[in-house]
């Protein structure tokens, strides 16, 4: 029996002590095959209904996405780090797991990686020294087997939407290689508009040309930005540490996306494109900027959001941020101006810390691979309550074991299909196989999805139904839940959250 207590008096009516016991669980939860058959059926039924509605209304969704797109250079972390450790001549004895907001040298790189690796946590950090980052990339490409993939939150989500047959506008700079990676139907604004009203780069000012040169950008020739994705499977070992789960660690020196240089470009194109839905992300890359730069970025972002047609739904995809002040700025200034947000276990824990809504132990529980459902529900309600008089009315939470969507009932249509589609996307993309193939190969981690660390009893709240997809009502909100079957050997973890969130958002509809 594990007691969970909450100390914040502002939420005493909600955060009552809860006891989690494995005896409270549904031990006969359906097996994997039954789960995915049910989820697929749910999606098929919802899609047929949606097609009928759209046919009657003669409407088609048009998605506009900003702001970050890049190339992900993916490599095995356990291939790269031991070799790079030897290359730098650092000794294991002088390294210890330690988190830092940014990376300036080799010792920072190893210690920050070890900090995330020991718990199998997803991590992303900015490398402040461009010379050191160049040293990393030179070694990386020369000594390690790697794969070049489409990257960037907005880029990955745009690609998923285009694959789904939607009309998609993506504001981002692409070079010759990246153009070959992204879906051919994704529409890009003319990139030269980014710096100049003219369509010719010959009109660049000296300052603009210098900035482009310093950041390795040559419009029309080579503007691909590189992010290094260091992935590792469960049970990997490094410097005496064994990681408990599969995950990835990301580093970049991408000032172009960090300063969100495509923001003006994006918003200038919206009146012409006339989107039905808008997705914004990539602001987290500003984590590598100085304090004033971060503040300027958030204020600029807020100002641009306020210019968007208030009847157009806006989804904001959160991502890993180390600086606590930056997280607070995003929460306080961005959340009120978007309709929907997507977050994972690391990000919701960071928000809980920022809002001082939970104690240290509860926040650490939120960071676990499949945190207690009670904790996540409470945190989602706290956020929705805090911003109840703003635009924010929907939250999509995703983690290794399950997904939850919480939303205001009279604003959004029911989200059974959205939470189910996100769940299926998580397993199929991570495993690289269809559900039928993965089940046949026994590539899922469990035969029966028995969540033995989580209570189905939500502190006096009753589920409206039983089975694979569940929901419950609290006040003016409705919450939807679906399980995820983690695959044993994931082939890709980076970008998974983006694909999950956009799958859920494109299957969500605001009521007119």
Coordinates of C-alpha atoms in Angstrom, one line a residue:
X1 CA 0.0 0.0 0.0
X2 CA 1.5 3.3 -1.1
X3 CA 0.0 6.5 0.4
X4 CA 0.0 9.6 -1.8
X5 CA -0.5 12.9 0.0
X6 CA -0.9 16.5 -1.2
X7 CA 0.0 19.6 0.7
X8 CA -1.3 22.4 -1.5
X9 CA -4.2 24.0 0.3
X10 CA -5.5 25.7 -2.8
X11 CA -6.7 22.3 -4.1
X12 CA -7.9 20.6 -0.8
X13 CA -11.3 19.9 -2.3
X14 CA -9.7 17.9 -5.1
X15 CA -6.4 16.5 -3.8
X16 CA -7.5 14.3 -1.0
X17 CA -5.2 11.4 0.2
X18 CA -5.4 8.4 -2.1
X19 CA -4.2 4.9 -1.6
X20 CA -3.1 2.9 -4.5
X21 CA -3.4 -0.9 -4.2
X22 CA -2.9 -3.6 -6.7
X23 CA -5.9 -5.3 -5.2
X24 CA -8.1 -2.6 -6.6
X25 CA -7.2 -3.4 -10.2
X26 CA -9.1 -5.1 -13.0
X27 CA -7.0 -8.3 -13.1
X28 CA -8.9 -9.6 -16.1
X29 CA -8.2 -6.7 -18.4
X30 CA -8.5 -7.7 -22.1
X31 CA -5.4 -9.1 -23.8
X32 CA -3.5 -7.2 -26.5
X33 CA -5.4 -8.6 -29.4
X34 CA -8.8 -7.7 -27.9
X35 CA -7.5 -4.2 -27.0
X36 CA -6.4 -3.4 -30.5
X37 CA -9.4 -5.0 -32.2
X38 CA -11.6 -2.7 -30.0
X39 CA -9.6 0.4 -30.6
X40 CA -9.5 -0.2 -34.4
X41 CA -13.3 -0.8 -34.4
X42 CA -13.8 2.4 -32.5
X43 CA -11.7 4.5 -34.9
X44 CA -13.4 2.9 -38.0
X45 CA -16.9 3.7 -36.6
X46 CA -15.9 7.3 -35.7
X47 CA -14.2 7.9 -39.1
X48 CA -17.3 6.7 -40.9
X49 CA -19.4 9.0 -38.8
X50 CA -17.0 11.9 -39.4
X51 CA -16.9 11.3 -43.2
X52 CA -20.7 11.4 -43.2
X53 CA -20.7 14.7 -41.2
X54 CA -18.1 16.3 -43.5
X55 CA -20.0 15.1 -46.6
X56 CA -23.1 16.7 -45.3
X57 CA -21.3 20.0 -44.3
X58 CA -19.1 19.9 -47.4
X59 CA -16.1 20.8 -45.2
X60 CA -12.5 19.7 -45.3
X61 CA -9.8 20.3 -42.7
X62 CA -6.8 22.5 -43.5
X63 CA -4.0 22.4 -41.0
X64 CA -1.4 25.2 -40.7
X65 CA 1.7 24.2 -38.7
X66 CA 4.7 26.2 -37.3
X67 CA 7.4 26.6 -36.5
X68 CA 10.3 24.0 -36.4
X69 CA 11.5 21.5 -38.9
X70 CA 15.0 19.9 -39.2
X71 CA 16.9 16.7 -40.0
X72 CA 17.2 14.2 -37.2
X73 CA 20.5 12.3 -37.3
X74 CA 19.7 9.2 -35.3
X75 CA 22.4 6.9 -33.8
X76 CA 22.7 4.4 -31.0
X77 CA 23.7 6.3 -27.8
X78 CA 25.6 3.2 -26.6
X79 CA 27.6 3.3 -29.9
X80 CA 28.4 7.0 -29.7
X81 CA 29.0 7.8 -26.0
X82 CA 31.7 5.2 -25.2
X83 CA 33.6 6.2 -28.4
X84 CA 33.3 9.9 -27.8
X85 CA 34.3 9.4 -24.1
X86 CA 37.6 7.8 -25.3
X87 CA 38.0 10.6 -27.9
X88 CA 37.7 13.3 -25.3
X89 CA 40.1 11.6 -22.8
X90 CA 37.7 12.2 -19.9
X91 CA 37.8 9.5 -17.2
X92 CA 34.7 7.8 -15.9
X93 CA 35.7 8.7 -12.3
X94 CA 35.3 12.4 -12.9
X95 CA 31.7 12.0 -14.3
X96 CA 28.5 11.8 -12.3
X97 CA 24.9 12.2 -13.3
X98 CA 24.0 15.9 -13.1
X99 CA 21.3 17.9 -14.8
X100 CA 22.2 21.2 -16.4
X101 CA 20.0 23.6 -18.4
X102 CA 22.5 23.7 -21.3
X103 CA 25.6 22.0 -22.5
X104 CA 28.9 23.9 -23.0
X105 CA 31.5 21.2 -23.1
X106 CA 32.2 17.4 -23.2
X107 CA 31.8 17.0 -19.4
X108 CA 28.4 18.7 -19.5
X109 CA 27.3 16.4 -22.3
X110 CA 28.2 13.2 -20.5
X111 CA 26.8 14.2 -17.1
X112 CA 23.5 15.5 -18.5
X113 CA 23.1 12.4 -20.6
X114 CA 23.8 10.2 -17.6
X115 CA 21.3 12.1 -15.5
X116 CA 18.5 11.3 -18.0
X117 CA 19.8 7.8 -18.8
X118 CA 19.7 6.5 -15.2
X119 CA 15.9 6.9 -15.2
X120 CA 15.3 6.3 -18.9
X121 CA 13.9 9.8 -19.2
X122 CA 13.6 11.6 -22.5
X123 CA 15.9 14.6 -22.6
X124 CA 16.7 17.5 -24.9
X125 CA 19.4 20.1 -24.4
X126 CA 20.9 23.0 -26.3
X127 CA 24.7 23.0 -27.0
X128 CA 25.7 26.7 -26.5
X129 CA 29.2 26.4 -28.1
X130 CA 28.9 26.0 -31.9
X131 CA 32.5 24.9 -32.2
X132 CA 31.9 22.1 -29.7
X133 CA 28.7 21.1 -31.5
X134 CA 30.6 20.9 -34.7
X135 CA 33.2 18.7 -33.0
X136 CA 30.4 16.4 -31.9
X137 CA 28.8 16.2 -35.3
X138 CA 32.1 15.6 -37.1
X139 CA 32.8 12.7 -34.8
X140 CA 29.3 11.5 -35.0
X141 CA 29.1 11.3 -38.8
X142 CA 32.7 9.9 -39.1
X143 CA 32.5 7.1 -36.5
X144 CA 28.9 6.0 -36.0
X145 CA 26.3 4.3 -38.1
X146 CA 23.4 6.7 -38.4
X147 CA 20.1 7.4 -40.1
X148 CA 18.9 10.7 -41.4
X149 CA 15.2 11.3 -40.7
X150 CA 12.7 14.1 -40.8
X151 CA 12.7 16.0 -37.5
X152 CA 11.2 18.9 -35.7
X153 CA 7.9 18.9 -33.9
X154 CA 6.0 20.8 -36.6
X155 CA 7.7 18.9 -39.4
X156 CA 6.8 15.5 -38.0
X157 CA 3.2 16.5 -37.3
X158 CA 2.9 18.1 -40.8
X159 CA 4.1 14.9 -42.3
X160 CA 1.6 12.8 -40.4
X161 CA -1.3 15.0 -41.4
X162 CA -0.2 14.9 -45.1
X163 CA -0.1 11.1 -44.9
X164 CA -3.6 11.2 -43.6
X165 CA -4.7 13.1 -46.7
X166 CA -5.1 16.5 -45.1
X167 CA -4.2 19.8 -46.7
X168 CA -1.1 21.0 -44.8
X169 CA 0.9 24.3 -44.7
X170 CA 4.2 24.1 -42.8
X171 CA 6.2 27.3 -42.1
X172 CA 9.9 26.2 -42.0
X173 CA 13.2 26.4 -43.9
X174 CA 14.1 23.3 -45.8
X175 CA 17.3 22.4 -47.7
X176 CA 17.8 19.9 -50.4
X177 CA 18.0 16.8 -48.2
X178 CA 15.1 17.7 -46.0
X179 CA 12.9 18.3 -48.9
X180 CA 13.3 14.6 -49.9
X181 CA 12.3 13.4 -46.5
X182 CA 9.0 15.3 -46.0
X183 CA 5.7 14.3 -47.6
X184 CA 5.4 15.8 -51.1
X185 CA 2.0 17.3 -50.5
X186 CA 3.1 19.5 -47.6
X187 CA 2.9 23.2 -48.7
X188 CA 5.8 25.5 -47.8
X189 CA 5.6 29.3 -47.9
X190 CA 8.3 31.0 -50.0
X191 CA 11.3 31.0 -47.5
X192 CA 12.8 34.2 -48.8
X193 CA 9.8 36.1 -47.3
X194 CA 11.3 35.2 -43.9
X195 CA 14.0 37.9 -44.1
X196 CA 12.8 40.2 -46.8
X197 CA 9.6 41.2 -48.6
X198 CA 11.4 40.5 -51.9
X199 CA 11.6 37.0 -53.3
X200 CA 15.3 37.5 -54.1
X201 CA 18.1 36.9 -51.6
X202 CA 20.1 39.5 -53.4
X203 CA 18.3 42.1 -51.4
X204 CA 19.5 40.8 -48.0
X205 CA 21.0 43.4 -45.7
X206 CA 24.6 43.0 -44.5
X207 CA 23.3 42.1 -41.0
X208 CA 21.0 39.5 -42.4
X209 CA 23.6 37.9 -44.7
X210 CA 26.1 37.8 -41.8
X211 CA 23.5 36.1 -39.6
X212 CA 22.8 33.5 -42.3
X213 CA 26.5 32.8 -42.7
X214 CA 27.2 32.5 -39.0
X215 CA 24.4 29.9 -38.7
X216 CA 25.3 27.9 -41.8
X217 CA 22.2 28.9 -43.7
X218 CA 22.2 29.4 -47.5
X219 CA 18.7 30.0 -48.7
X220 CA 17.7 27.9 -51.6
X221 CA 20.9 25.7 -51.4
X222 CA 21.6 24.3 -48.0
X223 CA 19.4 25.4 -45.1
X224 CA 19.0 22.0 -43.4
X225 CA 19.3 22.2 -39.6
X226 CA 20.8 19.1 -37.8
X227 CA 19.6 17.7 -34.5
X228 CA 21.5 14.6 -33.0
X229 CA 19.1 11.9 -31.7
X230 CA 20.9 9.5 -29.4
X231 CA 18.5 6.5 -28.8
X232 CA 19.0 3.5 -26.5
X233 CA 17.0 0.4 -25.6
X234 CA 15.9 -0.8 -22.2
X235 CA 18.8 -2.4 -20.3
X236 CA 21.5 -0.4 -22.0
X237 CA 24.7 0.2 -19.9
X238 CA 27.0 3.2 -19.7
X239 CA 29.5 4.2 -17.0
X240 CA 28.1 1.7 -14.6
X241 CA 24.5 2.7 -15.2
X242 CA 21.7 0.5 -16.5
X243 CA 18.7 2.3 -18.0
X244 CA 15.3 1.0 -17.0
X245 CA 13.5 1.8 -20.2
X246 CA 14.0 2.7 -23.9
X247 CA 14.3 6.4 -24.7
X248 CA 16.4 9.1 -26.4
X249 CA 18.5 12.1 -25.7
X250 CA 18.6 15.0 -28.1
X251 CA 21.2 17.8 -28.6
X252 CA 21.3 20.7 -31.1
X253 CA 22.9 24.0 -31.8
X254 CA 19.9 25.2 -33.9
X255 CA 19.7 29.0 -33.3
X256 CA 17.5 29.3 -36.4
X257 CA 14.6 27.3 -35.0
X258 CA 15.4 28.4 -31.4
X259 CA 14.7 32.0 -32.4
X260 CA 11.7 30.9 -34.4
X261 CA 12.6 32.9 -37.4
X262 CA 9.7 31.6 -39.3
X263 CA 7.0 33.0 -37.0
X264 CA 6.3 36.1 -38.9
X265 CA 6.3 34.1 -42.2
X266 CA 3.8 31.7 -40.8
X267 CA 1.3 34.3 -39.5
X268 CA 1.6 36.4 -42.7
X269 CA 0.4 33.3 -44.7
X270 CA -2.6 32.4 -42.5
X271 CA -5.1 34.8 -44.2
X272 CA -4.3 33.4 -47.6
X273 CA -4.2 29.7 -46.5
X274 CA -7.4 30.0 -44.4
X275 CA -6.8 27.0 -42.0
X276 CA -9.5 25.2 -40.2
X277 CA -7.0 24.2 -37.5
X278 CA -3.6 25.5 -36.4
X279 CA -0.8 23.7 -34.6
X280 CA 2.1 25.6 -33.1
X281 CA 5.2 24.2 -31.4
X282 CA 9.0 24.5 -31.3
X283 CA 9.1 27.3 -28.7
X284 CA 11.0 25.0 -26.3
X285 CA 14.1 25.4 -28.5
X286 CA 14.4 28.9 -27.1
X287 CA 15.6 27.1 -23.9
X288 CA 19.2 27.7 -25.2
X289 CA 18.7 31.5 -25.4
X290 CA 19.6 34.1 -22.8
X291 CA 16.9 35.2 -20.4
X292 CA 16.0 38.3 -22.3
X293 CA 15.9 36.3 -25.5
X294 CA 13.5 33.8 -24.0
X295 CA 11.2 36.5 -22.7
X296 CA 11.2 38.3 -26.1
X297 CA 10.4 35.0 -27.8
X298 CA 7.4 34.2 -25.6
X299 CA 6.0 37.7 -25.8
X300 CA 6.3 37.6 -29.6
X301 CA 4.6 34.2 -29.7
X302 CA 1.8 35.5 -27.5
X303 CA 1.3 38.6 -29.7
X304 CA 1.1 36.5 -32.8
X305 CA -1.4 34.0 -31.3
X306 CA -3.7 36.9 -30.5
X307 CA -3.9 37.8 -34.2
X308 CA -5.4 34.5 -35.2
X309 CA -9.1 34.2 -35.9
X310 CA -10.6 33.3 -32.5
X311 CA -12.9 30.7 -34.1
X312 CA -9.9 28.7 -35.4
X313 CA -8.8 25.9 -32.9
X314 CA -5.1 26.2 -31.9
X315 CA -3.2 23.3 -30.5
X316 CA 0.1 23.9 -28.8
X317 CA 2.5 20.9 -28.4
X318 CA 4.7 21.2 -25.4
X319 CA 8.2 19.7 -25.3
X320 CA 11.2 19.3 -23.0
X321 CA 12.3 22.5 -21.3
X322 CA 15.0 22.7 -18.6
X323 CA 14.7 26.4 -17.5
X324 CA 12.0 26.7 -14.8
X325 CA 11.5 30.4 -15.6
X326 CA 11.0 29.6 -19.2
X327 CA 8.4 27.0 -18.3
X328 CA 6.5 29.5 -16.2
X329 CA 6.5 32.1 -19.0
X330 CA 5.1 29.5 -21.4
X331 CA 2.4 28.4 -19.0
X332 CA 1.3 31.9 -17.9
X333 CA 1.5 33.6 -21.3
X334 CA 0.9 30.9 -23.9
X335 CA -1.6 28.5 -22.4
X336 CA -4.4 31.2 -22.2
X337 CA -4.2 31.8 -25.9
X338 CA -4.5 28.3 -27.2
X339 CA -7.4 25.9 -27.2
X340 CA -5.5 22.7 -26.8
X341 CA -2.2 21.4 -25.4
X342 CA -0.2 18.2 -25.8
X343 CA 2.1 17.0 -22.9
X344 CA 3.9 13.9 -21.7
X345 CA 4.9 12.7 -18.2
X346 CA 8.0 14.8 -18.0
X347 CA 6.3 18.0 -19.1
X348 CA 3.3 17.6 -16.9
X349 CA 5.6 17.1 -13.9
X350 CA 7.5 20.3 -14.8
X351 CA 4.3 22.2 -15.0
X352 CA 3.3 20.7 -11.6
X353 CA 6.6 22.0 -10.2
X354 CA 6.0 25.4 -11.7
X355 CA 2.5 25.7 -10.3
X356 CA 3.6 24.3 -6.9
X357 CA 0.6 22.0 -7.0
X358 CA 2.2 18.9 -5.6
X359 CA 5.1 17.8 -3.4
X360 CA 8.4 16.5 -4.6
X361 CA 7.5 12.8 -4.2
X362 CA 4.3 13.2 -6.2
X363 CA 6.1 15.1 -9.0
X364 CA 8.6 12.3 -9.2
X365 CA 5.8 9.8 -9.6
X366 CA 4.4 11.9 -12.4
X367 CA 7.7 11.5 -14.2
X368 CA 7.5 7.7 -14.2
X369 CA 6.9 5.8 -17.5
X370 CA 3.2 5.2 -16.6
X371 CA 2.3 7.5 -13.7
X372 CA -0.7 6.9 -11.4
X373 CA -3.9 7.8 -13.3
X374 CA -5.1 9.7 -10.2
X375 CA -2.2 12.1 -10.2
X376 CA -2.4 12.8 -13.9
X377 CA -6.2 13.4 -13.8
X378 CA -5.7 15.8 -10.8
X379 CA -3.0 17.7 -12.6
X380 CA -5.0 18.0 -15.8
X381 CA -8.0 19.4 -13.8
X382 CA -5.7 21.9 -12.0
X383 CA -4.5 23.3 -15.4
X384 CA -8.1 23.4 -16.8
X385 CA -9.4 25.1 -13.6
X386 CA -6.5 27.6 -13.6
X387 CA -7.3 28.7 -17.2
X388 CA -11.1 28.2 -17.2
X389 CA -11.8 31.7 -18.2
X390 CA -9.4 31.6 -21.2
X391 CA -9.4 29.8 -24.6
X392 CA -7.7 26.6 -23.1
X393 CA -10.3 23.8 -23.0
X394 CA -8.5 20.6 -24.0
X395 CA -5.4 18.7 -22.8
X396 CA -4.0 15.5 -24.4
X397 CA -1.6 13.6 -22.0
X398 CA 0.4 10.7 -23.3
X399 CA 2.9 8.3 -21.6
X400 CA 4.2 4.8 -22.1
X401 CA 1.2 3.0 -20.6
X402 CA -1.8 5.1 -21.5
X403 CA -3.3 8.2 -22.9
X404 CA -5.8 10.6 -21.4
X405 CA -7.7 13.5 -22.9
X406 CA -9.5 16.0 -20.6
X407 CA -11.7 18.7 -22.1
X408 CA -14.7 20.9 -21.5
X409 CA -17.9 19.1 -22.5
X410 CA -19.8 21.9 -24.2
X411 CA -16.9 23.0 -26.3
X412 CA -15.5 19.7 -27.7
X413 CA -17.2 16.6 -29.1
X414 CA -16.5 13.3 -27.4
X415 CA -12.9 12.1 -27.8
X416 CA -13.2 8.3 -27.7
X417 CA -11.8 8.2 -31.3
X418 CA -9.1 10.7 -30.6
X419 CA -7.7 8.9 -27.5
X420 CA -8.0 5.5 -29.3
X421 CA -6.2 6.8 -32.5
X422 CA -3.3 8.2 -30.4
X423 CA -3.0 4.9 -28.6
X424 CA -2.7 2.9 -31.8
X425 CA -0.3 5.4 -33.3
X426 CA 2.0 5.0 -30.3
X427 CA 2.4 1.3 -30.7
X428 CA 2.5 1.1 -34.5
X429 CA 5.1 3.9 -34.9
X430 CA 7.3 2.7 -32.0
X431 CA 7.4 -0.9 -33.2
X432 CA 7.5 -0.2 -36.9
X433 CA 4.8 -2.8 -37.6
X434 CA 1.0 -2.8 -38.0
X435 CA -1.0 -3.9 -35.0
X436 CA -1.7 -7.3 -36.6
X437 CA 2.0 -7.8 -37.4
X438 CA 3.2 -6.8 -33.9
X439 CA 0.6 -9.0 -32.2
X440 CA 1.6 -12.0 -34.4
X441 CA 5.3 -11.4 -33.6
X442 CA 4.6 -11.1 -29.9
X443 CA 6.3 -7.8 -30.0
X444 CA 4.3 -6.3 -27.2
X445 CA 5.7 -6.1 -23.7
X446 CA 2.7 -7.7 -22.0
X447 CA 0.1 -10.3 -22.9
X448 CA -2.5 -8.8 -20.6
X449 CA -2.5 -5.1 -20.0
X450 CA -2.7 -5.2 -16.2
X451 CA -1.7 -1.8 -14.8
X452 CA -0.6 -3.1 -11.4
X453 CA 0.7 0.2 -10.2
X454 CA -2.4 2.2 -10.9
X455 CA -5.7 2.4 -9.1
X456 CA -8.9 2.4 -11.1
X457 CA -10.6 4.2 -8.2
X458 CA -10.3 7.9 -8.9
X459 CA -11.0 9.2 -5.4
X460 CA -14.8 8.7 -5.4
X461 CA -15.1 9.2 -9.2
X462 CA -16.8 6.5 -11.2
X463 CA -15.9 5.4 -14.7
X464 CA -18.9 5.7 -17.1
X465 CA -18.0 2.4 -18.6
X466 CA -15.6 -0.6 -18.5
X467 CA -13.4 -2.1 -21.1
X468 CA -10.7 -0.8 -23.4
X469 CA -11.8 2.9 -23.8
X470 CA -13.1 4.5 -20.7
X471 CA -14.4 7.9 -19.7
X472 CA -15.6 9.8 -16.6
X473 CA -17.2 13.2 -15.9
X474 CA -16.0 15.8 -13.3
X475 CA -17.8 19.1 -13.1
X476 CA -17.9 20.6 -16.6
X477 CA -15.1 18.4 -17.8
X478 CA -15.0 15.0 -19.4
X479 CA -12.0 12.7 -19.4
X480 CA -11.2 9.9 -21.9
X481 CA -8.7 7.1 -21.3
X482 CA -7.1 4.4 -23.5
X483 CA -4.3 1.9 -22.8
X484 CA -1.1 1.6 -24.8
X485 CA 0.7 -1.7 -25.3
X486 CA 4.4 -0.8 -25.3
X487 CA 6.5 -2.8 -27.8
X488 CA 9.4 -4.9 -26.5
X489 CA 11.9 -3.5 -29.0
X490 CA 11.0 0.1 -30.1
X491 CA 12.7 1.1 -33.3
X492 CA 12.0 4.8 -32.8
X493 CA 11.1 6.9 -29.8
X494 CA 11.9 10.4 -31.1
X495 CA 8.9 12.2 -32.4
X496 CA 6.5 9.7 -31.0
X497 CA 4.8 12.2 -28.8
X498 CA 4.3 14.6 -31.7
X499 CA 2.7 11.8 -33.8
X500 CA 0.5 10.7 -30.9
X501 CA -0.7 14.3 -30.2
X502 CA -1.5 15.2 -33.8
X503 CA -3.3 11.9 -34.3
X504 CA -5.5 12.8 -31.4
X505 CA -6.0 16.4 -32.4
X506 CA -6.9 15.7 -36.0
X507 CA -9.6 13.4 -34.7
X508 CA -10.9 16.0 -32.2
X509 CA -13.6 18.5 -33.2
X510 CA -14.7 21.7 -31.6
X511 CA -18.5 22.2 -31.5
X512 CA -19.7 25.0 -33.7

